[in-house]
Amino acid sequence: IELPFRLDPDNRPYQVYDEVHGKMGLTHWEKMGDENGHTRIKFFPVTGRTHQLRLHAAHEKGLGVPIIGDRLYGLGTAPGQLKLHAMELEFTHPVTHEKMSFSKEALF
């Protein structure tokens, strides 16, 4: 998914698709399977923009389906419902320059 988007200043923190003024976000994705009437997707963000995965899932030029529980881009109604989980994180520590890696399976 490759979509340009930007902050909507009149509706913060909502991000909007914008071909003219948006900055490009790039996400690779893979369908993992169907579970209880829902599809489990694994996202691989290439860029790291605010709300990138949420917008790429929900927008009609992306997957066209919001992430379950997403109150901004979908039908979620309460905090803690968003079914988005970082299974793996990796970065270089800014002081020690040590490569840091963390992984945790989703509990949902």
mmCIF file of C-alpha atoms in Angstrom:
data_model
loop_
_atom_site.group_PDB
_atom_site.id
_atom_site.type_symbol
_atom_site.label_atom_id
_atom_site.label_comp_id
_atom_site.label_asym_id
_atom_site.label_seq_id
_atom_site.Cartn_x
_atom_site.Cartn_y
_atom_site.Cartn_z
ATOM 1 C CA ILE A 1 0.000 0.000 0.000
ATOM 2 C CA GLU A 2 1.460 3.336 -1.033
ATOM 3 C CA LEU A 3 -0.621 6.375 -0.102
ATOM 4 C CA PRO A 4 0.222 10.035 0.534
ATOM 5 C CA PHE A 5 -1.434 11.481 3.628
ATOM 6 C CA ARG A 6 -1.200 14.347 6.087
ATOM 7 C CA LEU A 7 -2.669 15.658 9.320
ATOM 8 C CA ASP A 8 -6.191 17.091 9.095
ATOM 9 C CA PRO A 9 -5.673 20.325 11.117
ATOM 10 C CA ASP A 10 -9.431 20.758 11.577
ATOM 11 C CA ASN A 11 -9.855 17.229 12.960
ATOM 12 C CA ARG A 12 -6.721 16.345 14.956
ATOM 13 C CA PRO A 13 -5.266 13.700 15.256
ATOM 14 C CA TYR A 14 -7.034 12.356 12.147
ATOM 15 C CA GLN A 15 -4.874 11.893 9.042
ATOM 16 C CA VAL A 16 -6.294 12.338 5.529
ATOM 17 C CA TYR A 17 -5.359 11.057 2.091
ATOM 18 C CA ASP A 18 -3.904 13.947 0.064
ATOM 19 C CA GLU A 19 -2.281 13.406 -3.355
ATOM 20 C CA VAL A 20 -1.047 17.017 -3.493
ATOM 21 C CA HIS A 21 0.228 17.874 -0.001
ATOM 22 C CA GLY A 22 0.487 14.457 1.647
ATOM 23 C CA LYS A 23 3.725 12.669 2.475
ATOM 24 C CA MET A 24 4.046 9.152 1.133
ATOM 25 C CA GLY A 25 3.560 6.196 3.436
ATOM 26 C CA LEU A 26 4.526 2.690 2.304
ATOM 27 C CA THR A 27 3.305 -0.550 3.898
ATOM 28 C CA HIS A 28 3.740 -4.139 2.754
ATOM 29 C CA TRP A 29 1.135 -6.574 4.051
ATOM 30 C CA GLU A 30 0.295 -10.252 4.105
ATOM 31 C CA LYS A 31 -2.988 -12.036 4.777
ATOM 32 C CA MET A 32 -2.413 -14.498 7.610
ATOM 33 C CA GLY A 33 -5.855 -16.134 7.577
ATOM 34 C CA ASP A 34 -9.530 -15.840 8.457
ATOM 35 C CA GLU A 35 -10.707 -16.150 12.058
ATOM 36 C CA ASN A 36 -14.300 -15.844 13.324
ATOM 37 C CA GLY A 37 -15.429 -13.802 10.331
ATOM 38 C CA HIS A 38 -12.403 -11.496 10.412
ATOM 39 C CA THR A 39 -9.161 -11.471 8.445
ATOM 40 C CA ARG A 40 -5.816 -11.367 10.262
ATOM 41 C CA ILE A 41 -3.261 -9.190 8.452
ATOM 42 C CA LYS A 42 0.456 -8.840 9.104
ATOM 43 C CA PHE A 43 1.721 -5.347 8.268
ATOM 44 C CA PHE A 44 5.313 -4.514 7.388
ATOM 45 C CA PRO A 45 5.635 -0.699 7.509
ATOM 46 C CA VAL A 46 8.488 0.635 5.394
ATOM 47 C CA THR A 47 7.907 4.233 6.437
ATOM 48 C CA GLY A 48 6.827 5.140 9.956
ATOM 49 C CA ARG A 49 4.214 7.871 9.637
ATOM 50 C CA THR A 50 1.592 8.726 12.257
ATOM 51 C CA HIS A 51 -1.490 6.469 11.902
ATOM 52 C CA GLN A 52 0.044 4.897 8.785
ATOM 53 C CA LEU A 53 -1.220 1.354 9.354
ATOM 54 C CA ARG A 54 -4.634 2.555 10.493
ATOM 55 C CA LEU A 55 -5.059 4.789 7.423
ATOM 56 C CA HIS A 56 -3.661 2.190 5.002
ATOM 57 C CA ALA A 57 -6.109 -0.397 6.337
ATOM 58 C CA ALA A 58 -9.195 1.844 6.369
ATOM 59 C CA HIS A 59 -8.834 3.976 3.232
ATOM 60 C CA GLU A 60 -10.564 2.809 0.046
ATOM 61 C CA LYS A 61 -7.271 3.121 -1.865
ATOM 62 C CA GLY A 62 -5.625 0.881 0.753
ATOM 63 C CA LEU A 63 -7.289 -2.288 2.076
ATOM 64 C CA GLY A 64 -10.658 -0.538 2.419
ATOM 65 C CA VAL A 65 -11.371 -2.105 5.838
ATOM 66 C CA PRO A 66 -10.499 -0.476 9.171
ATOM 67 C CA ILE A 67 -8.641 -2.373 11.869
ATOM 68 C CA ILE A 68 -11.044 -3.892 14.399
ATOM 69 C CA GLY A 69 -11.766 -1.469 17.227
ATOM 70 C CA ASP A 70 -10.296 1.600 15.508
ATOM 71 C CA ARG A 71 -12.224 4.584 16.927
ATOM 72 C CA LEU A 72 -10.771 7.123 14.446
ATOM 73 C CA TYR A 73 -10.983 5.283 11.133
ATOM 74 C CA GLY A 74 -13.520 2.577 11.940
ATOM 75 C CA LEU A 75 -16.332 1.667 14.299
ATOM 76 C CA GLY A 76 -14.534 1.238 17.619
ATOM 77 C CA THR A 77 -16.311 2.854 20.545
ATOM 78 C CA ALA A 78 -14.060 2.501 23.582
ATOM 79 C CA PRO A 79 -10.380 2.738 24.509
ATOM 80 C CA GLY A 80 -8.478 -0.536 24.397
ATOM 81 C CA GLN A 81 -10.456 -2.089 21.545
ATOM 82 C CA LEU A 82 -7.954 -1.474 18.723
ATOM 83 C CA LYS A 83 -6.636 -4.841 17.531
ATOM 84 C CA LEU A 84 -3.213 -3.597 16.460
ATOM 85 C CA HIS A 85 -0.103 -5.121 18.001
ATOM 86 C CA ALA A 86 3.609 -4.764 17.256
ATOM 87 C CA MET A 87 4.866 -8.362 17.199
ATOM 88 C CA GLU A 88 8.450 -7.317 16.491
ATOM 89 C CA LEU A 89 10.360 -4.113 17.142
ATOM 90 C CA GLU A 90 13.988 -3.519 16.276
ATOM 91 C CA PHE A 91 16.115 -0.415 16.510
ATOM 92 C CA THR A 92 19.611 0.791 17.283
ATOM 93 C CA HIS A 93 19.971 2.242 20.780
ATOM 94 C CA PRO A 94 20.742 5.972 20.415
ATOM 95 C CA VAL A 95 23.487 5.997 23.077
ATOM 96 C CA THR A 96 25.102 2.536 23.053
ATOM 97 C CA HIS A 97 24.447 1.879 19.345
ATOM 98 C CA GLU A 98 23.490 -1.649 20.350
ATOM 99 C CA LYS A 99 20.923 -3.372 18.141
ATOM 100 C CA MET A 100 17.780 -3.875 20.251
ATOM 101 C CA SER A 101 15.178 -6.505 19.271
ATOM 102 C CA PHE A 102 11.883 -7.325 20.972
ATOM 103 C CA SER A 103 9.104 -9.736 20.050
ATOM 104 C CA LYS A 104 5.733 -10.640 21.570
ATOM 105 C CA GLU A 105 2.833 -12.575 20.081
ATOM 106 C CA ALA A 106 -0.546 -10.848 19.999
ATOM 107 C CA LEU A 107 -2.904 -11.861 22.795
ATOM 108 C CA PHE A 108 -5.960 -11.596 20.542
#
